[in-house]
C-alpha positions as protocol buffer text, in pm:
chain_id: "A"
residue {
  index: 1
  type: UNK
  ca { x: 13 y: 0 z: -5 }
}
residue {
  index: 2
  type: UNK
  ca { x: 126 y: 353 z: -84 }
}
residue {
  index: 3
  type: UNK
  ca { x: 172 y: 585 z: 211 }
}
residue {
  index: 4
  type: UNK
  ca { x: -64 y: 865 z: 231 }
}
residue {
  index: 5
  type: UNK
  ca { x: 105 y: 1200 z: 180 }
}
residue {
  index: 6
  type: UNK
  ca { x: 65 y: 1478 z: 441 }
}
residue {
  index: 7
  type: UNK
  ca { x: 50 y: 1777 z: 206 }
}
residue {
  index: 8
  type: UNK
  ca { x: -299 y: 1933 z: 240 }
}
residue {
  index: 9
  type: UNK
  ca { x: -523 y: 1837 z: -52 }
}
residue {
  index: 10
  type: UNK
  ca { x: -681 y: 2125 z: -227 }
}
residue {
  index: 11
  type: UNK
  ca { x: -1034 y: 2166 z: -104 }
}
residue {
  index: 12
  type: UNK
  ca { x: -1296 y: 2443 z: -196 }
}
residue {
  index: 13
  type: UNK
  ca { x: -1489 y: 2639 z: 47 }
}
residue {
  index: 14
  type: UNK
  ca { x: -1802 y: 2406 z: 37 }
}
residue {
  index: 15
  type: UNK
  ca { x: -1586 y: 2098 z: 86 }
}
residue {
  index: 16
  type: UNK
  ca { x: -1407 y: 2274 z: 366 }
}
residue {
  index: 17
  type: UNK
  ca { x: -1759 y: 2347 z: 536 }
}
residue {
  index: 18
  type: UNK
  ca { x: -1877 y: 1974 z: 476 }
}
residue {
  index: 19
  type: UNK
  ca { x: -1559 y: 1870 z: 655 }
}
residue {
  index: 20
  type: UNK
  ca { x: -1623 y: 2091 z: 936 }
}
residue {
  index: 21
  type: UNK
  ca { x: -1974 y: 1958 z: 982 }
}
residue {
  index: 22
  type: UNK
  ca { x: -1819 y: 1603 z: 998 }
}
residue {
  index: 23
  type: UNK
  ca { x: -1585 y: 1700 z: 1237 }
}
residue {
  index: 24
  type: UNK
  ca { x: -1837 y: 1857 z: 1461 }
}
residue {
  index: 25
  type: UNK
  ca { x: -2038 y: 1522 z: 1429 }
}
residue {
  index: 26
  type: UNK
  ca { x: -1731 y: 1352 z: 1533 }
}
residue {
  index: 27
  type: UNK
  ca { x: -1637 y: 1563 z: 1839 }
}
residue {
  index: 28
  type: UNK
  ca { x: -1999 y: 1552 z: 1963 }
}
residue {
  index: 29
  type: UNK
  ca { x: -2055 y: 1181 z: 1912 }
}
residue {
  index: 30
  type: UNK
  ca { x: -1760 y: 1001 z: 1905 }
}
residue {
  index: 31
  type: UNK
  ca { x: -1636 y: 951 z: 2290 }
}
residue {
  index: 32
  type: UNK
  ca { x: -1317 y: 740 z: 2216 }
}
residue {
  index: 33
  type: UNK
  ca { x: -1274 y: 777 z: 1838 }
}
residue {
  index: 34
  type: UNK
  ca { x: -1210 y: 1167 z: 1871 }
}
residue {
  index: 35
  type: UNK
  ca { x: -922 y: 1125 z: 2093 }
}
residue {
  index: 36
  type: UNK
  ca { x: -733 y: 919 z: 1838 }
}
residue {
  index: 37
  type: UNK
  ca { x: -801 y: 1113 z: 1531 }
}
residue {
  index: 38
  type: UNK
  ca { x: -696 y: 1448 z: 1691 }
}
residue {
  index: 39
  type: UNK
  ca { x: -345 y: 1318 z: 1670 }
}
residue {
  index: 40
  type: UNK
  ca { x: -355 y: 1290 z: 1289 }
}
residue {
  index: 41
  type: UNK
  ca { x: -228 y: 1574 z: 1060 }
}
residue {
  index: 42
  type: UNK
  ca { x: -516 y: 1776 z: 904 }
}
residue {
  index: 43
  type: UNK
  ca { x: -594 y: 1599 z: 579 }
}
residue {
  index: 44
  type: UNK
  ca { x: -613 y: 1261 z: 763 }
}
residue {
  index: 45
  type: UNK
  ca { x: -816 y: 1380 z: 1037 }
}
residue {
  index: 46
  type: UNK
  ca { x: -1099 y: 1532 z: 812 }
}
residue {
  index: 47
  type: UNK
  ca { x: -1095 y: 1216 z: 607 }
}
residue {
  index: 48
  type: UNK
  ca { x: -1153 y: 1002 z: 920 }
}
residue {
  index: 49
  type: UNK
  ca { x: -1432 y: 1248 z: 1031 }
}
residue {
  index: 50
  type: UNK
  ca { x: -1591 y: 1207 z: 707 }
}
residue {
  index: 51
  type: UNK
  ca { x: -1571 y: 828 z: 762 }
}
residue {
  index: 52
  type: UNK
  ca { x: -1703 y: 849 z: 1096 }
}
residue {
  index: 53
  type: UNK
  ca { x: -1994 y: 1081 z: 996 }
}
residue {
  index: 54
  type: UNK
  ca { x: -2109 y: 829 z: 736 }
}
residue {
  index: 55
  type: UNK
  ca { x: -2073 y: 536 z: 953 }
}
residue {
  index: 56
  type: UNK
  ca { x: -2272 y: 707 z: 1250 }
}
residue {
  index: 57
  type: UNK
  ca { x: -2550 y: 791 z: 990 }
}
residue {
  index: 58
  type: UNK
  ca { x: -2556 y: 405 z: 930 }
}
residue {
  index: 59
  type: UNK
  ca { x: -2559 y: 328 z: 1292 }
}
residue {
  index: 60
  type: UNK
  ca { x: -2821 y: 575 z: 1386 }
}
residue {
  index: 61
  type: UNK
  ca { x: -3055 y: 416 z: 1137 }
}
residue {
  index: 62
  type: UNK
  ca { x: -3010 y: 67 z: 1304 }
}
residue {
  index: 63
  type: UNK
  ca { x: -3046 y: 215 z: 1656 }
}
residue {
  index: 64
  type: UNK
  ca { x: -3323 y: 439 z: 1594 }
}
residue {
  index: 65
  type: UNK
  ca { x: -3689 y: 407 z: 1649 }
}
residue {
  index: 66
  type: UNK
  ca { x: -3827 y: 354 z: 1299 }
}
residue {
  index: 67
  type: UNK
  ca { x: -4009 y: 31 z: 1223 }
}
residue {
  index: 68
  type: UNK
  ca { x: -3791 y: -247 z: 1080 }
}
residue {
  index: 69
  type: UNK
  ca { x: -3912 y: -211 z: 719 }
}
residue {
  index: 70
  type: UNK
  ca { x: -3845 y: 141 z: 721 }
}
residue {
  index: 71
  type: UNK
  ca { x: -3480 y: 96 z: 860 }
}
residue {
  index: 72
  type: UNK
  ca { x: -3424 y: -146 z: 579 }
}
residue {
  index: 73
  type: UNK
  ca { x: -3519 y: 109 z: 327 }
}
residue {
  index: 74
  type: UNK
  ca { x: -3330 y: 369 z: 469 }
}
residue {
  index: 75
  type: UNK
  ca { x: -3009 y: 169 z: 486 }
}
residue {
  index: 76
  type: UNK
  ca { x: -3064 y: 69 z: 128 }
}
residue {
  index: 77
  type: UNK
  ca { x: -3103 y: 446 z: 25 }
}
residue {
  index: 78
  type: UNK
  ca { x: -2773 y: 501 z: 220 }
}
residue {
  index: 79
  type: UNK
  ca { x: -2623 y: 231 z: 9 }
}
residue {
  index: 80
  type: UNK
  ca { x: -2729 y: 403 z: -312 }
}
residue {
  index: 81
  type: UNK
  ca { x: -2589 y: 719 z: -168 }
}
residue {
  index: 82
  type: UNK
  ca { x: -2261 y: 498 z: -100 }
}
residue {
  index: 83
  type: UNK
  ca { x: -2235 y: 398 z: -473 }
}
residue {
  index: 84
  type: UNK
  ca { x: -2283 y: 755 z: -612 }
}
residue {
  index: 85
  type: UNK
  ca { x: -1976 y: 863 z: -366 }
}
residue {
  index: 86
  type: UNK
  ca { x: -1784 y: 571 z: -498 }
}
residue {
  index: 87
  type: UNK
  ca { x: -1863 y: 677 z: -858 }
}
residue {
  index: 88
  type: UNK
  ca { x: -1758 y: 1054 z: -790 }
}
residue {
  index: 89
  type: UNK
  ca { x: -2116 y: 1161 z: -864 }
}
residue {
  index: 90
  type: UNK
  ca { x: -2161 y: 1411 z: -555 }
}
residue {
  index: 91
  type: UNK
  ca { x: -2108 y: 1746 z: -641 }
}
residue {
  index: 92
  type: UNK
  ca { x: -1917 y: 1973 z: -422 }
}
residue {
  index: 93
  type: UNK
  ca { x: -2238 y: 2194 z: -369 }
}
residue {
  index: 94
  type: UNK
  ca { x: -2451 y: 1907 z: -295 }
}
residue {
  index: 95
  type: UNK
  ca { x: -2682 y: 1946 z: 6 }
}
residue {
  index: 96
  type: UNK
  ca { x: -2561 y: 1649 z: 207 }
}
residue {
  index: 97
  type: UNK
  ca { x: -2218 y: 1762 z: 372 }
}
residue {
  index: 98
  type: UNK
  ca { x: -2122 y: 1394 z: 475 }
}
residue {
  index: 99
  type: UNK
  ca { x: -2141 y: 1284 z: 89 }
}
residue {
  index: 100
  type: UNK
  ca { x: -1959 y: 1584 z: -8 }
}
residue {
  index: 101
  type: UNK
  ca { x: -1682 y: 1523 z: 243 }
}
residue {
  index: 102
  type: UNK
  ca { x: -1631 y: 1152 z: 184 }
}
residue {
  index: 103
  type: UNK
  ca { x: -1637 y: 1214 z: -202 }
}
residue {
  index: 104
  type: UNK
  ca { x: -1349 y: 1446 z: -149 }
}
residue {
  index: 105
  type: UNK
  ca { x: -1176 y: 1214 z: 85 }
}
residue {
  index: 106
  type: UNK
  ca { x: -1221 y: 906 z: -142 }
}
residue {
  index: 107
  type: UNK
  ca { x: -1063 y: 1090 z: -410 }
}
residue {
  index: 108
  type: UNK
  ca { x: -754 y: 1183 z: -214 }
}
residue {
  index: 109
  type: UNK
  ca { x: -689 y: 865 z: -19 }
}
residue {
  index: 110
  type: UNK
  ca { x: -714 y: 511 z: -140 }
}
residue {
  index: 111
  type: UNK
  ca { x: -1028 y: 432 z: 101 }
}
residue {
  index: 112
  type: UNK
  ca { x: -1170 y: 91 z: 7 }
}
residue {
  index: 113
  type: UNK
  ca { x: -1531 y: 214 z: 27 }
}
residue {
  index: 114
  type: UNK
  ca { x: -1668 y: -135 z: 7 }
}
residue {
  index: 115
  type: UNK
  ca { x: -1602 y: -144 z: 373 }
}
residue {
  index: 116
  type: UNK
  ca { x: -1890 y: 105 z: 413 }
}
residue {
  index: 117
  type: UNK
  ca { x: -2101 y: -154 z: 229 }
}
residue {
  index: 118
  type: UNK
  ca { x: -2008 y: -425 z: 481 }
}
residue {
  index: 119
  type: UNK
  ca { x: -2105 y: -178 z: 768 }
}
residue {
  index: 120
  type: UNK
  ca { x: -2453 y: -146 z: 616 }
}
residue {
  index: 121
  type: UNK
  ca { x: -2458 y: -535 z: 583 }
}
residue {
  index: 122
  type: UNK
  ca { x: -2392 y: -553 z: 963 }
}
residue {
  index: 123
  type: UNK
  ca { x: -2645 y: -312 z: 1071 }
}
residue {
  index: 124
  type: UNK
  ca { x: -2894 y: -508 z: 866 }
}
residue {
  index: 125
  type: UNK
  ca { x: -2795 y: -792 z: 1066 }
}
residue {
  index: 126
  type: UNK
  ca { x: -2894 y: -590 z: 1390 }
}
residue {
  index: 127
  type: UNK
  ca { x: -3238 y: -498 z: 1229 }
}
residue {
  index: 128
  type: UNK
  ca { x: -3304 y: -869 z: 1151 }
}
residue {
  index: 129
  type: UNK
  ca { x: -3224 y: -944 z: 1529 }
}
residue {
  index: 130
  type: UNK
  ca { x: -2956 y: -1195 z: 1435 }
}
residue {
  index: 131
  type: UNK
  ca { x: -2803 y: -1386 z: 1715 }
}
residue {
  index: 132
  type: UNK
  ca { x: -2485 y: -1597 z: 1709 }
}
residue {
  index: 133
  type: UNK
  ca { x: -2434 y: -1951 z: 1808 }
}
residue {
  index: 134
  type: UNK
  ca { x: -2050 y: -1954 z: 1787 }
}
residue {
  index: 135
  type: UNK
  ca { x: -1768 y: -1707 z: 1794 }
}
residue {
  index: 136
  type: UNK
  ca { x: -1700 y: -1770 z: 1430 }
}
residue {
  index: 137
  type: UNK
  ca { x: -2059 y: -1656 z: 1359 }
}
residue {
  index: 138
  type: UNK
  ca { x: -2003 y: -1353 z: 1565 }
}
residue {
  index: 139
  type: UNK
  ca { x: -1688 y: -1274 z: 1391 }
}
residue {
  index: 140
  type: UNK
  ca { x: -1880 y: -1252 z: 1071 }
}
residue {
  index: 141
  type: UNK
  ca { x: -2072 y: -953 z: 1219 }
}
residue {
  index: 142
  type: UNK
  ca { x: -1774 y: -799 z: 1409 }
}
residue {
  index: 143
  type: UNK
  ca { x: -1589 y: -786 z: 1073 }
}
residue {
  index: 144
  type: UNK
  ca { x: -1880 y: -604 z: 907 }
}
residue {
  index: 145
  type: UNK
  ca { x: -1906 y: -330 z: 1171 }
}
residue {
  index: 146
  type: UNK
  ca { x: -1567 y: -286 z: 1321 }
}
residue {
  index: 147
  type: UNK
  ca { x: -1306 y: -488 z: 1104 }
}
residue {
  index: 148
  type: UNK
  ca { x: -1436 y: -306 z: 786 }
}
residue {
  index: 149
  type: UNK
  ca { x: -1380 y: 36 z: 976 }
}
residue {
  index: 150
  type: UNK
  ca { x: -1019 y: -81 z: 1053 }
}
residue {
  index: 151
  type: UNK
  ca { x: -964 y: -168 z: 709 }
}
residue {
  index: 152
  type: UNK
  ca { x: -1122 y: 176 z: 581 }
}
residue {
  index: 153
  type: UNK
  ca { x: -884 y: 363 z: 830 }
}
residue {
  index: 154
  type: UNK
  ca { x: -592 y: 203 z: 695 }
}
residue {
  index: 155
  type: UNK
  ca { x: -675 y: 334 z: 354 }
}
residue {
  index: 156
  type: UNK
  ca { x: -645 y: 694 z: 520 }
}
residue {
  index: 157
  type: UNK
  ca { x: -335 y: 619 z: 726 }
}
residue {
  index: 158
  type: UNK
  ca { x: -117 y: 439 z: 447 }
}
residue {
  index: 159
  type: UNK
  ca { x: 186 y: 246 z: 554 }
}
residue {
  index: 160
  type: UNK
  ca { x: 541 y: 315 z: 573 }
}
residue {
  index: 161
  type: UNK
  ca { x: 754 y: 259 z: 295 }
}
residue {
  index: 162
  type: UNK
  ca { x: 974 y: -68 z: 337 }
}
residue {
  index: 163
  type: UNK
  ca { x: 770 y: -176 z: 640 }
}
residue {
  index: 164
  type: UNK
  ca { x: 810 y: -544 z: 700 }
}
residue {
  index: 165
  type: UNK
  ca { x: 529 y: -769 z: 651 }
}
residue {
  index: 166
  type: UNK
  ca { x: 318 y: -477 z: 512 }
}
residue {
  index: 167
  type: UNK
  ca { x: 100 y: -716 z: 288 }
}
residue {
  index: 168
  type: UNK
  ca { x: -72 y: -818 z: 626 }
}
residue {
  index: 169
  type: UNK
  ca { x: -162 y: -457 z: 734 }
}
residue {
  index: 170
  type: UNK
  ca { x: -525 y: -498 z: 629 }
}
residue {
  index: 171
  type: UNK
  ca { x: -577 y: -824 z: 815 }
}
residue {
  index: 172
  type: UNK
  ca { x: -410 y: -660 z: 1137 }
}
residue {
  index: 173
  type: UNK
  ca { x: -626 y: -368 z: 1089 }
}
residue {
  index: 174
  type: UNK
  ca { x: -935 y: -613 z: 1053 }
}
residue {
  index: 175
  type: UNK
  ca { x: -834 y: -799 z: 1372 }
}
residue {
  index: 176
  type: UNK
  ca { x: -778 y: -463 z: 1584 }
}
residue {
  index: 177
  type: UNK
  ca { x: -1134 y: -386 z: 1484 }
}
residue {
  index: 178
  type: UNK
  ca { x: -1261 y: -732 z: 1613 }
}
residue {
  index: 179
  type: UNK
  ca { x: -1080 y: -644 z: 1930 }
}
residue {
  index: 180
  type: UNK
  ca { x: -1253 y: -304 z: 1988 }
}
residue {
  index: 181
  type: UNK
  ca { x: -1569 y: -459 z: 1890 }
}
residue {
  index: 182
  type: UNK
  ca { x: -1568 y: -759 z: 2143 }
}
residue {
  index: 183
  type: UNK
  ca { x: -1467 y: -482 z: 2414 }
}
residue {
  index: 184
  type: UNK
  ca { x: -1795 y: -297 z: 2300 }
}
residue {
  index: 185
  type: UNK
  ca { x: -2003 y: -601 z: 2319 }
}
residue {
  index: 186
  type: UNK
  ca { x: -1874 y: -680 z: 2659 }
}
residue {
  index: 187
  type: UNK
  ca { x: -1918 y: -303 z: 2790 }
}
residue {
  index: 188
  type: UNK
  ca { x: -2254 y: -291 z: 2648 }
}
residue {
  index: 189
  type: UNK
  ca { x: -2396 y: -621 z: 2750 }
}
residue {
  index: 190
  type: UNK
  ca { x: -2681 y: -495 z: 2984 }
}
residue {
  index: 191
  type: UNK
  ca { x: -2772 y: -196 z: 2757 }
}
residue {
  index: 192
  type: UNK
  ca { x: -2795 y: -436 z: 2455 }
}
residue {
  index: 193
  type: UNK
  ca { x: -2988 y: -677 z: 2658 }
}
residue {
  index: 194
  type: UNK
  ca { x: -3244 y: -398 z: 2756 }
}
residue {
  index: 195
  type: UNK
  ca { x: -3267 y: -340 z: 2384 }
}
residue {
  index: 196
  type: UNK
  ca { x: -3337 y: -712 z: 2296 }
}
residue {
  index: 197
  type: UNK
  ca { x: -3014 y: -773 z: 2164 }
}
residue {
  index: 198
  type: UNK
  ca { x: -2779 y: -1053 z: 2237 }
}
residue {
  index: 199
  type: UNK
  ca { x: -2416 y: -1062 z: 2076 }
}
residue {
  index: 200
  type: UNK
  ca { x: -2205 y: -1304 z: 2291 }
}
residue {
  index: 201
  type: UNK
  ca { x: -2225 y: -1649 z: 2137 }
}
residue {
  index: 202
  type: UNK
  ca { x: -2475 y: -1892 z: 2258 }
}
residue {
  index: 203
  type: UNK
  ca { x: -2238 y: -2160 z: 2329 }
}
residue {
  index: 204
  type: UNK
  ca { x: -2033 y: -1924 z: 2556 }
}
residue {
  index: 205
  type: UNK
  ca { x: -2340 y: -1812 z: 2719 }
}
residue {
  index: 206
  type: UNK
  ca { x: -2447 y: -2189 z: 2782 }
}
residue {
  index: 207
  type: UNK
  ca { x: -2099 y: -2279 z: 2897 }
}
residue {
  index: 208
  type: UNK
  ca { x: -2104 y: -2042 z: 3180 }
}
residue {
  index: 209
  type: UNK
  ca { x: -2464 y: -2089 z: 3278 }
}
residue {
  index: 210
  type: UNK
  ca { x: -2576 y: -1744 z: 3140 }
}
residue {
  index: 211
  type: UNK
  ca { x: -2815 y: -1830 z: 2874 }
}
residue {
  index: 212
  type: UNK
  ca { x: -3103 y: -1662 z: 3074 }
}
residue {
  index: 213
  type: UNK
  ca { x: -2965 y: -1333 z: 2973 }
}
residue {
  index: 214
  type: UNK
  ca { x: -2876 y: -995 z: 3137 }
}
residue {
  index: 215
  type: UNK
  ca { x: -3226 y: -835 z: 3224 }
}
residue {
  index: 216
  type: UNK
  ca { x: -3116 y: -709 z: 3558 }
}
residue {
  index: 217
  type: UNK
  ca { x: -2806 y: -574 z: 3758 }
}
residue {
  index: 218
  type: UNK
  ca { x: -2707 y: -912 z: 3868 }
}
residue {
  index: 219
  type: UNK
  ca { x: -2596 y: -1218 z: 3675 }
}
residue {
  index: 220
  type: UNK
  ca { x: -2822 y: -1507 z: 3629 }
}
residue {
  index: 221
  type: UNK
  ca { x: -2862 y: -1702 z: 3936 }
}
residue {
  index: 222
  type: UNK
  ca { x: -2622 y: -1992 z: 3946 }
}
residue {
  index: 223
  type: UNK
  ca { x: -2422 y: -1857 z: 3660 }
}
residue {
  index: 224
  type: UNK
  ca { x: -2049 y: -1825 z: 3637 }
}
residue {
  index: 225
  type: UNK
  ca { x: -2070 y: -1452 z: 3490 }
}
residue {
  index: 226
  type: UNK
  ca { x: -1713 y: -1362 z: 3594 }
}
residue {
  index: 227
  type: UNK
  ca { x: -1587 y: -1679 z: 3411 }
}
residue {
  index: 228
  type: UNK
  ca { x: -1769 y: -1570 z: 3103 }
}
residue {
  index: 229
  type: UNK
  ca { x: -1634 y: -1232 z: 3108 }
}
residue {
  index: 230
  type: UNK
  ca { x: -1274 y: -1347 z: 3178 }
}
residue {
  index: 231
  type: UNK
  ca { x: -1310 y: -1580 z: 2885 }
}
residue {
  index: 232
  type: UNK
  ca { x: -1411 y: -1311 z: 2659 }
}
residue {
  index: 233
  type: UNK
  ca { x: -1147 y: -1086 z: 2808 }
}
residue {
  index: 234
  type: UNK
  ca { x: -893 y: -1331 z: 2696 }
}
residue {
  index: 235
  type: UNK
  ca { x: -1032 y: -1363 z: 2358 }
}
residue {
  index: 236
  type: UNK
  ca { x: -1019 y: -978 z: 2322 }
}
residue {
  index: 237
  type: UNK
  ca { x: -651 y: -953 z: 2464 }
}
residue {
  index: 238
  type: UNK
  ca { x: -534 y: -1215 z: 2198 }
}
residue {
  index: 239
  type: UNK
  ca { x: -712 y: -1005 z: 1914 }
}
residue {
  index: 240
  type: UNK
  ca { x: -537 y: -702 z: 2048 }
}
residue {
  index: 241
  type: UNK
  ca { x: -206 y: -879 z: 2058 }
}
residue {
  index: 242
  type: UNK
  ca { x: -235 y: -964 z: 1689 }
}
residue {
  index: 243
  type: UNK
  ca { x: -386 y: -637 z: 1576 }
}
residue {
  index: 244
  type: UNK
  ca { x: -114 y: -438 z: 1737 }
}
residue {
  index: 245
  type: UNK
  ca { x: 142 y: -582 z: 1503 }
}
residue {
  index: 246
  type: UNK
  ca { x: -6 y: -312 z: 1240 }
}
residue {
  index: 247
  type: UNK
  ca { x: 152 y: -22 z: 1473 }
}
residue {
  index: 248
  type: UNK
  ca { x: 515 y: -59 z: 1332 }
}
residue {
  index: 249
  type: UNK
  ca { x: 382 y: -37 z: 974 }
}
residue {
  index: 250
  type: UNK
  ca { x: 241 y: 307 z: 1034 }
}
residue {
  index: 251
  type: UNK
  ca { x: 396 y: 637 z: 1027 }
}
residue {
  index: 252
  type: UNK
  ca { x: 431 y: 817 z: 1371 }
}
residue {
  index: 253
  type: UNK
  ca { x: 111 y: 1015 z: 1376 }
}
residue {
  index: 254
  type: UNK
  ca { x: -104 y: 731 z: 1244 }
}
residue {
  index: 255
  type: UNK
  ca { x: 55 y: 494 z: 1470 }
}
residue {
  index: 256
  type: UNK
  ca { x: -19 y: 707 z: 1755 }
}
residue {
  index: 257
  type: UNK
  ca { x: -397 y: 764 z: 1639 }
}
residue {
  index: 258
  type: UNK
  ca { x: -443 y: 376 z: 1634 }
}
residue {
  index: 259
  type: UNK
  ca { x: -252 y: 324 z: 1968 }
}
residue {
  index: 260
  type: UNK
  ca { x: -467 y: 589 z: 2134 }
}
residue {
  index: 261
  type: UNK
  ca { x: -798 y: 432 z: 2029 }
}
residue {
  index: 262
  type: UNK
  ca { x: -679 y: 87 z: 2095 }
}
residue {
  index: 263
  type: UNK
  ca { x: -523 y: 187 z: 2440 }
}
residue {
  index: 264
  type: UNK
  ca { x: -838 y: 334 z: 2546 }
}
residue {
  index: 265
  type: UNK
  ca { x: -1042 y: 14 z: 2492 }
}
residue {
  index: 266
  type: UNK
  ca { x: -758 y: -196 z: 2653 }
}
residue {
  index: 267
  type: UNK
  ca { x: -792 y: -4 z: 2956 }
}
residue {
  index: 268
  type: UNK
  ca { x: -1176 y: -37 z: 2938 }
}
residue {
  index: 269
  type: UNK
  ca { x: -1105 y: -416 z: 2929 }
}
residue {
  index: 270
  type: UNK
  ca { x: -882 y: -393 z: 3229 }
}
residue {
  index: 271
  type: UNK
  ca { x: -1165 y: -230 z: 3417 }
}
residue {
  index: 272
  type: UNK
  ca { x: -1420 y: -490 z: 3317 }
}
residue {
  index: 273
  type: UNK
  ca { x: -1164 y: -777 z: 3403 }
}
residue {
  index: 274
  type: UNK
  ca { x: -1116 y: -630 z: 3742 }
}
residue {
  index: 275
  type: UNK
  ca { x: -1505 y: -594 z: 3814 }
}
residue {
  index: 276
  type: UNK
  ca { x: -1709 y: -795 z: 3577 }
}
residue {
  index: 277
  type: UNK
  ca { x: -2062 y: -716 z: 3722 }
}
residue {
  index: 278
  type: UNK
  ca { x: -1985 y: -351 z: 3662 }
}
residue {
  index: 279
  type: UNK
  ca { x: -2103 y: -381 z: 3302 }
}
residue {
  index: 280
  type: UNK
  ca { x: -2460 y: -510 z: 3449 }
}
residue {
  index: 281
  type: UNK
  ca { x: -2475 y: -212 z: 3671 }
}
residue {
  index: 282
  type: UNK
  ca { x: -2393 y: 80 z: 3401 }
}
residue {
  index: 283
  type: UNK
  ca { x: -2154 y: 188 z: 3126 }
}
residue {
  index: 284
  type: UNK
  ca { x: -1788 y: 144 z: 3205 }
}
residue {
  index: 285
  type: UNK
  ca { x: -1594 y: 426 z: 3080 }
}
residue {
  index: 286
  type: UNK
  ca { x: -1265 y: 619 z: 3131 }
}
residue {
  index: 287
  type: UNK
  ca { x: -1243 y: 967 z: 3250 }
}
residue {
  index: 288
  type: UNK
  ca { x: -1116 y: 1221 z: 3025 }
}
residue {
  index: 289
  type: UNK
  ca { x: -765 y: 1254 z: 3186 }
}
residue {
  index: 290
  type: UNK
  ca { x: -698 y: 903 z: 3142 }
}
residue {
  index: 291
  type: UNK
  ca { x: -788 y: 914 z: 2764 }
}
residue {
  index: 292
  type: UNK
  ca { x: -551 y: 1215 z: 2741 }
}
residue {
  index: 293
  type: UNK
  ca { x: -289 y: 1014 z: 2907 }
}
residue {
  index: 294
  type: UNK
  ca { x: -339 y: 720 z: 2644 }
}
residue {
  index: 295
  type: UNK
  ca { x: -323 y: 963 z: 2363 }
}
residue {
  index: 296
  type: UNK
  ca { x: 8 y: 1104 z: 2484 }
}
residue {
  index: 297
  type: UNK
  ca { x: 149 y: 756 z: 2530 }
}
residue {
  index: 298
  type: UNK
  ca { x: 45 y: 679 z: 2170 }
}
residue {
  index: 299
  type: UNK
  ca { x: 204 y: 991 z: 2040 }
}
residue {
  index: 300
  type: UNK
  ca { x: 521 y: 903 z: 2222 }
}
residue {
  index: 301
  type: UNK
  ca { x: 540 y: 582 z: 2033 }
}
residue {
  index: 302
  type: UNK
  ca { x: 571 y: 355 z: 2344 }
}
residue {
  index: 303
  type: UNK
  ca { x: 301 y: 116 z: 2221 }
}
residue {
  index: 304
  type: UNK
  ca { x: 463 y: 79 z: 1871 }
}
residue {
  index: 305
  type: UNK
  ca { x: 805 y: 33 z: 2014 }
}
residue {
  index: 306
  type: UNK
  ca { x: 686 y: -230 z: 2254 }
}
residue {
  index: 307
  type: UNK
  ca { x: 516 y: -436 z: 1989 }
}
residue {
  index: 308
  type: UNK
  ca { x: 831 y: -388 z: 1760 }
}
residue {
  index: 309
  type: UNK
  ca { x: 1057 y: -533 z: 2041 }
}
residue {
  index: 310
  type: UNK
  ca { x: 802 y: -821 z: 2111 }
}
residue {
  index: 311
  type: UNK
  ca { x: 808 y: -920 z: 1749 }
}
residue {
  index: 312
  type: UNK
  ca { x: 1188 y: -925 z: 1735 }
}
residue {
  index: 313
  type: UNK
  ca { x: 1196 y: -1144 z: 2039 }
}
residue {
  index: 314
  type: UNK
  ca { x: 958 y: -1391 z: 1880 }
}
residue {
  index: 315
  type: UNK
  ca { x: 1185 y: -1400 z: 1567 }
}
residue {
  index: 316
  type: UNK
  ca { x: 1508 y: -1442 z: 1768 }
}
């Protein structure tokens, strides 16, 4: 993959206004994502904001209060818009700022826009109320709604010339997306249950006596809820370890962005591991000062250097 350049792509006033709208959406709605992308150079930060704003639109359709058939119709309309963006048919003076910004971003970065089709497919799975028997089943969903975002982001970041193993960068970006999504699933297990959604694999729930679900602030009677959470935490840590192999392939600021976002989720995972039942009592989150610390750590390159040293030891 060719590394993205840091020079400012030319942008007209309507395009800059469209990007500004997307950055406002990102700043208001992306609790963790915004901490990472603020570390990027302006062109990449704007492109990532456009990706986020489009993805947010898709997610909001799926999570909204519309009837399911209306949601399906809206999602297919959004897919049609994506086709127009892909084919460069959105004019700079179009009234949809997200479409304008994403069209401009896709014209300046090799963004694999098919990943947004995958996101729409994943949200359609939510609308249909799909459940997942096994981890392999759940991985299909996670790759649609999170792995695809990792691969889309890599199109904005690019990779460092001469980086070793760079042909596997999309795979690592995908895996890191899976790690983040599994962390999300653990964090939101009660909230999702209230909304009638179950994401954790049915065979995992059965193994730990949790098939009854999570309708209250306490685990199902007689269950090993802590065992279930620790099992899923170990799975997420394995995914993080694999996905972090992407970091040495990125330039310093893109690596800092990824390290910051992933670091926030890893710390969430630590909190969930220490107190598994906390996810049944409310949303587990990090204070702003801790997110800022993680961002500074990412910008320093500590996480990337740690991954590089560990990879060297494995090859030795």
